[in-house]
Amino acid sequence: MHSALDRHQNKSGSKPIPVVIIGNGPSGICLSYLLSGYTPYFKRHSLHPHPILQNKLEEAVDVSILDQDLEYLSEGLEGRSNSPVALLFDTLQRPDTDFGVSAESVLTWRHEIDRAIPHLVLGKNPPGGAWHSIEGSMITLSRGEWMGLPDLQFKDWLKQKKRGLRNHRATAEDIAQYYQHYVMKKGLQKNFRCGTVVTSVKKVSAKSISNHAQKDLQKSDSLWNFSEESMEVFQVDGFVKTVKGDREPFSVYAENIVLATGTYDSPTWLRVKGENLSYVHHQLSALEEAVKNNSIGITSDPVLIVGAGLTAADAILFAHHCSIPVIHVFRRQVSDPGLIFNQLPKMMYPEYHKVHQMMKEQSAACAGPYECYVSLPEHHVLSFGKDKKCVLQDKDGCQKAYKISMALVLTGSNPNLFFLPNNGIDLAMDSDQPVNPKRNPIDIDPFTYECTQEKGLYALGPLAGDNFVRFVQGGALAAASSLLRKANKNPP
């Protein structure tokens, strides 16, 4: 696997690669597919339920979607994403899916090899990214068919495995395997380098790459014809983990960088006293581990679970299933419309609805029907003590101490952009605060996904504020369209 990276990095400096994608989850895979010459067209004689979009699509049946004006096509679409191109690509692949209809995609795909752009996809895990780090039996929030990538339906892949979707939903293990299968089936694996960790991305002038490389750059086979005096490229450094466990360094140059690293990397800390004690954890897997090795059970002190998102709900369901007592602490009111449970359809998510019921009915003030579970809305943690006592405070400033066996702080996670200058903060909407998928995404052009602050740098997925797999694909469409235009591979 390593020799493949070597081809791109002959030591005296190599010709820049047109595109390097950092991150090999769904966004990276989808972009690799589009950069490999797979080109979407409107399928003749198909009917889209949105009449205005249908008319626009019929105006240019012979022009690939990648070469059309994405802003024009996506105008007036509405749905569960703030990104117009995300809504566009989603509705082309899954018309009317939000209404429970599974209409045929109105896209047809052609493999136009002459339009492929050389690229590399670098990722720590196998293709599928963070889906390989999630407990395999976890059920996804999204409907199974929404986890699918272009031109290979997830449910068709599951059928081959002789299995159906449970309540329309899939397990994390299924999804991780599907993404790996997708990369092989579409012949993308030659662009993927797994087991790679990127440690630095910086802009350098082409001159500094060395004279030897400079001669290379002057040959006109670079896809971008820069005037080499002013040309800047990105230098990507990192290491590859070998089978033996060694770290072999690599360095490649790229004309464009796409950040697709997601946000699974660093869990958010509360930043309270004692949070670094050994019984305080920031990942659900810690609870699964503790149950597996019997260090926690029915008779233990309660587990404190902090947070009111889906990961916290998963932890509660897991503890409930194992009859482990839980104290559940969260800052919001149970009726807060911003709470994810108040946004999920009950029919599709019965188990999350159950957690929401428990949160409502089982506050410490009144004993409710659920044993072993206490809900403390509008509370926050003040400190964790060495004696496993945790001090909480309610909205009126009253403090209470609880004896617990372990704590799980599950309040979300932040992207880890340590490899960028200043941790990528300069790229964010608010450049005084760290990048955060919900509150402070990277500032991008909504129709190209290129960073407003740094030309040649693109951001996809949660980094750009797209948090669901079905919607990250529109970002890949926008970026591919922009990169093709730069490479001048877009026919007029």
mmCIF file of N, CA and C in Angstrom, residues 266-283 304 306-307 331 380-386 388-391 404 406-412 414:
data_model
loop_
_atom_site.group_PDB
_atom_site.id
_atom_site.type_symbol
_atom_site.label_atom_id
_atom_site.label_comp_id
_atom_site.label_asym_id
_atom_site.label_seq_id
_atom_site.Cartn_x
_atom_site.Cartn_y
_atom_site.Cartn_z
ATOM 1 N N SER A 266 -12.678 14.418 18.455
ATOM 2 C CA SER A 266 -12.460 14.800 19.844
ATOM 3 C C SER A 266 -13.752 15.137 20.549
ATOM 4 N N PRO A 267 -14.119 14.294 21.535
ATOM 5 C CA PRO A 267 -15.336 14.552 22.299
ATOM 6 C C PRO A 267 -15.216 15.879 23.040
ATOM 7 N N THR A 268 -16.334 16.557 23.205
ATOM 8 C CA THR A 268 -16.348 17.828 23.925
ATOM 9 C C THR A 268 -16.219 17.567 25.422
ATOM 10 N N TRP A 269 -15.385 18.356 26.088
ATOM 11 C CA TRP A 269 -15.241 18.262 27.543
ATOM 12 C C TRP A 269 -16.066 19.358 28.194
ATOM 13 N N LEU A 270 -16.504 19.083 29.442
ATOM 14 C CA LEU A 270 -17.264 20.090 30.194
ATOM 15 C C LEU A 270 -16.332 21.158 30.764
ATOM 16 N N ARG A 271 -15.040 20.794 30.906
ATOM 17 C CA ARG A 271 -14.037 21.677 31.512
ATOM 18 C C ARG A 271 -14.397 21.984 32.968
ATOM 19 N N VAL A 272 -14.684 20.926 33.735
ATOM 20 C CA VAL A 272 -14.945 21.111 35.165
ATOM 21 C C VAL A 272 -13.893 20.338 35.969
ATOM 22 N N LYS A 273 -13.799 20.681 37.245
ATOM 23 C CA LYS A 273 -12.798 20.065 38.126
ATOM 24 C C LYS A 273 -13.025 18.553 38.211
ATOM 25 N N GLY A 274 -11.957 17.796 38.082
ATOM 26 C CA GLY A 274 -12.030 16.341 38.241
ATOM 27 C C GLY A 274 -12.432 15.585 36.978
ATOM 28 N N GLU A 275 -12.605 16.321 35.876
ATOM 29 C CA GLU A 275 -13.067 15.634 34.661
ATOM 30 C C GLU A 275 -12.018 14.669 34.107
ATOM 31 N N ASN A 276 -10.768 14.860 34.528
ATOM 32 C CA ASN A 276 -9.709 13.954 34.018
ATOM 33 C C ASN A 276 -9.511 12.733 34.915
ATOM 34 N N LEU A 277 -10.354 12.559 35.950
ATOM 35 C CA LEU A 277 -10.230 11.370 36.811
ATOM 36 C C LEU A 277 -10.599 10.111 36.014
ATOM 37 N N SER A 278 -10.069 8.975 36.474
ATOM 38 C CA SER A 278 -10.160 7.764 35.639
ATOM 39 C C SER A 278 -11.584 7.236 35.470
ATOM 40 N N TYR A 279 -12.516 7.616 36.351
ATOM 41 C CA TYR A 279 -13.877 7.084 36.207
ATOM 42 C C TYR A 279 -14.765 7.971 35.321
ATOM 43 N N VAL A 280 -14.200 9.066 34.807
ATOM 44 C CA VAL A 280 -14.970 9.958 33.921
ATOM 45 C C VAL A 280 -14.565 9.675 32.469
ATOM 46 N N HIS A 281 -15.549 9.349 31.641
ATOM 47 C CA HIS A 281 -15.257 8.959 30.251
ATOM 48 C C HIS A 281 -16.016 9.844 29.278
ATOM 49 N N HIS A 282 -15.552 9.849 28.008
ATOM 50 C CA HIS A 282 -16.184 10.708 26.999
ATOM 51 C C HIS A 282 -16.634 9.894 25.794
ATOM 52 N N GLN A 283 -16.672 8.557 25.975
ATOM 53 C CA GLN A 283 -17.149 7.724 24.880
ATOM 54 C C GLN A 283 -18.028 6.605 25.389
ATOM 55 N N LEU A 304 -23.509 8.087 35.840
ATOM 56 C CA LEU A 304 -23.966 9.439 35.499
ATOM 57 C C LEU A 304 -23.806 9.631 33.990
ATOM 58 N N VAL A 306 -24.217 12.451 31.026
ATOM 59 C CA VAL A 306 -24.388 13.890 30.820
ATOM 60 C C VAL A 306 -24.614 14.153 29.338
ATOM 61 N N GLY A 307 -25.710 14.851 29.008
ATOM 62 C CA GLY A 307 -25.961 15.179 27.601
ATOM 63 C C GLY A 307 -27.378 14.808 27.212
ATOM 64 N N ARG A 331 -28.784 20.125 30.349
ATOM 65 C CA ARG A 331 -29.006 21.545 30.637
ATOM 66 C C ARG A 331 -30.369 22.063 30.183
ATOM 67 N N HIS A 380 -26.472 21.094 35.726
ATOM 68 C CA HIS A 380 -25.151 20.892 35.134
ATOM 69 C C HIS A 380 -24.155 20.430 36.188
ATOM 70 N N VAL A 381 -23.054 19.831 35.717
ATOM 71 C CA VAL A 381 -22.041 19.279 36.619
ATOM 72 C C VAL A 381 -21.134 20.406 37.092
ATOM 73 N N LEU A 382 -20.892 20.461 38.405
ATOM 74 C CA LEU A 382 -19.926 21.436 38.937
ATOM 75 C C LEU A 382 -18.548 20.812 39.095
ATOM 76 N N SER A 383 -18.515 19.555 39.602
ATOM 77 C CA SER A 383 -17.204 18.918 39.796
ATOM 78 C C SER A 383 -17.343 17.410 39.979
ATOM 79 N N PHE A 384 -16.236 16.713 39.712
ATOM 80 C CA PHE A 384 -16.130 15.279 40.000
ATOM 81 C C PHE A 384 -15.077 15.141 41.102
ATOM 82 N N GLY A 385 -15.387 14.333 42.135
ATOM 83 C CA GLY A 385 -14.425 14.176 43.234
ATOM 84 C C GLY A 385 -13.685 12.859 43.138
ATOM 85 N N LYS A 386 -12.546 12.772 43.843
ATOM 86 C CA LYS A 386 -11.745 11.533 43.826
ATOM 87 C C LYS A 386 -12.531 10.375 44.431
ATOM 88 N N LYS A 388 -15.456 9.573 43.882
ATOM 89 C CA LYS A 388 -16.566 9.254 42.968
ATOM 90 C C LYS A 388 -17.858 9.961 43.368
ATOM 91 N N LYS A 389 -17.727 11.075 44.039
ATOM 92 C CA LYS A 389 -18.905 11.906 44.310
ATOM 93 C C LYS A 389 -18.926 13.012 43.272
ATOM 94 N N CYS A 390 -20.122 13.224 42.728
ATOM 95 C CA CYS A 390 -20.245 14.227 41.684
ATOM 96 C C CYS A 390 -21.196 15.309 42.183
ATOM 97 N N VAL A 391 -20.793 16.575 42.042
ATOM 98 C CA VAL A 391 -21.637 17.674 42.514
ATOM 99 C C VAL A 391 -22.364 18.305 41.320
ATOM 100 N N ILE A 404 -21.479 8.002 42.458
ATOM 101 C CA ILE A 404 -21.671 7.298 41.178
ATOM 102 C C ILE A 404 -20.569 6.262 40.960
ATOM 103 N N MET A 406 -19.495 5.497 37.606
ATOM 104 C CA MET A 406 -18.720 6.071 36.504
ATOM 105 C C MET A 406 -19.522 7.195 35.876
ATOM 106 N N ALA A 407 -18.842 8.045 35.129
ATOM 107 C CA ALA A 407 -19.528 9.147 34.452
ATOM 108 C C ALA A 407 -19.239 9.070 32.963
ATOM 109 N N LEU A 408 -20.269 9.321 32.161
ATOM 110 C CA LEU A 408 -20.109 9.405 30.704
ATOM 111 C C LEU A 408 -20.530 10.808 30.289
ATOM 112 N N VAL A 409 -19.586 11.584 29.810
ATOM 113 C CA VAL A 409 -19.898 12.938 29.338
ATOM 114 C C VAL A 409 -20.078 12.842 27.824
ATOM 115 N N LEU A 410 -21.335 12.899 27.377
ATOM 116 C CA LEU A 410 -21.643 12.678 25.956
ATOM 117 C C LEU A 410 -22.353 13.909 25.416
ATOM 118 N N THR A 411 -21.585 14.987 25.254
ATOM 119 C CA THR A 411 -22.200 16.261 24.877
ATOM 120 C C THR A 411 -21.750 16.701 23.488
ATOM 121 N N GLY A 412 -21.417 15.722 22.651
ATOM 122 C CA GLY A 412 -21.040 16.093 21.276
ATOM 123 C C GLY A 412 -19.540 15.979 21.077
ATOM 124 N N ASN A 414 -15.988 17.564 18.661
ATOM 125 C CA ASN A 414 -15.457 18.638 17.822
ATOM 126 C C ASN A 414 -14.514 18.068 16.793
#
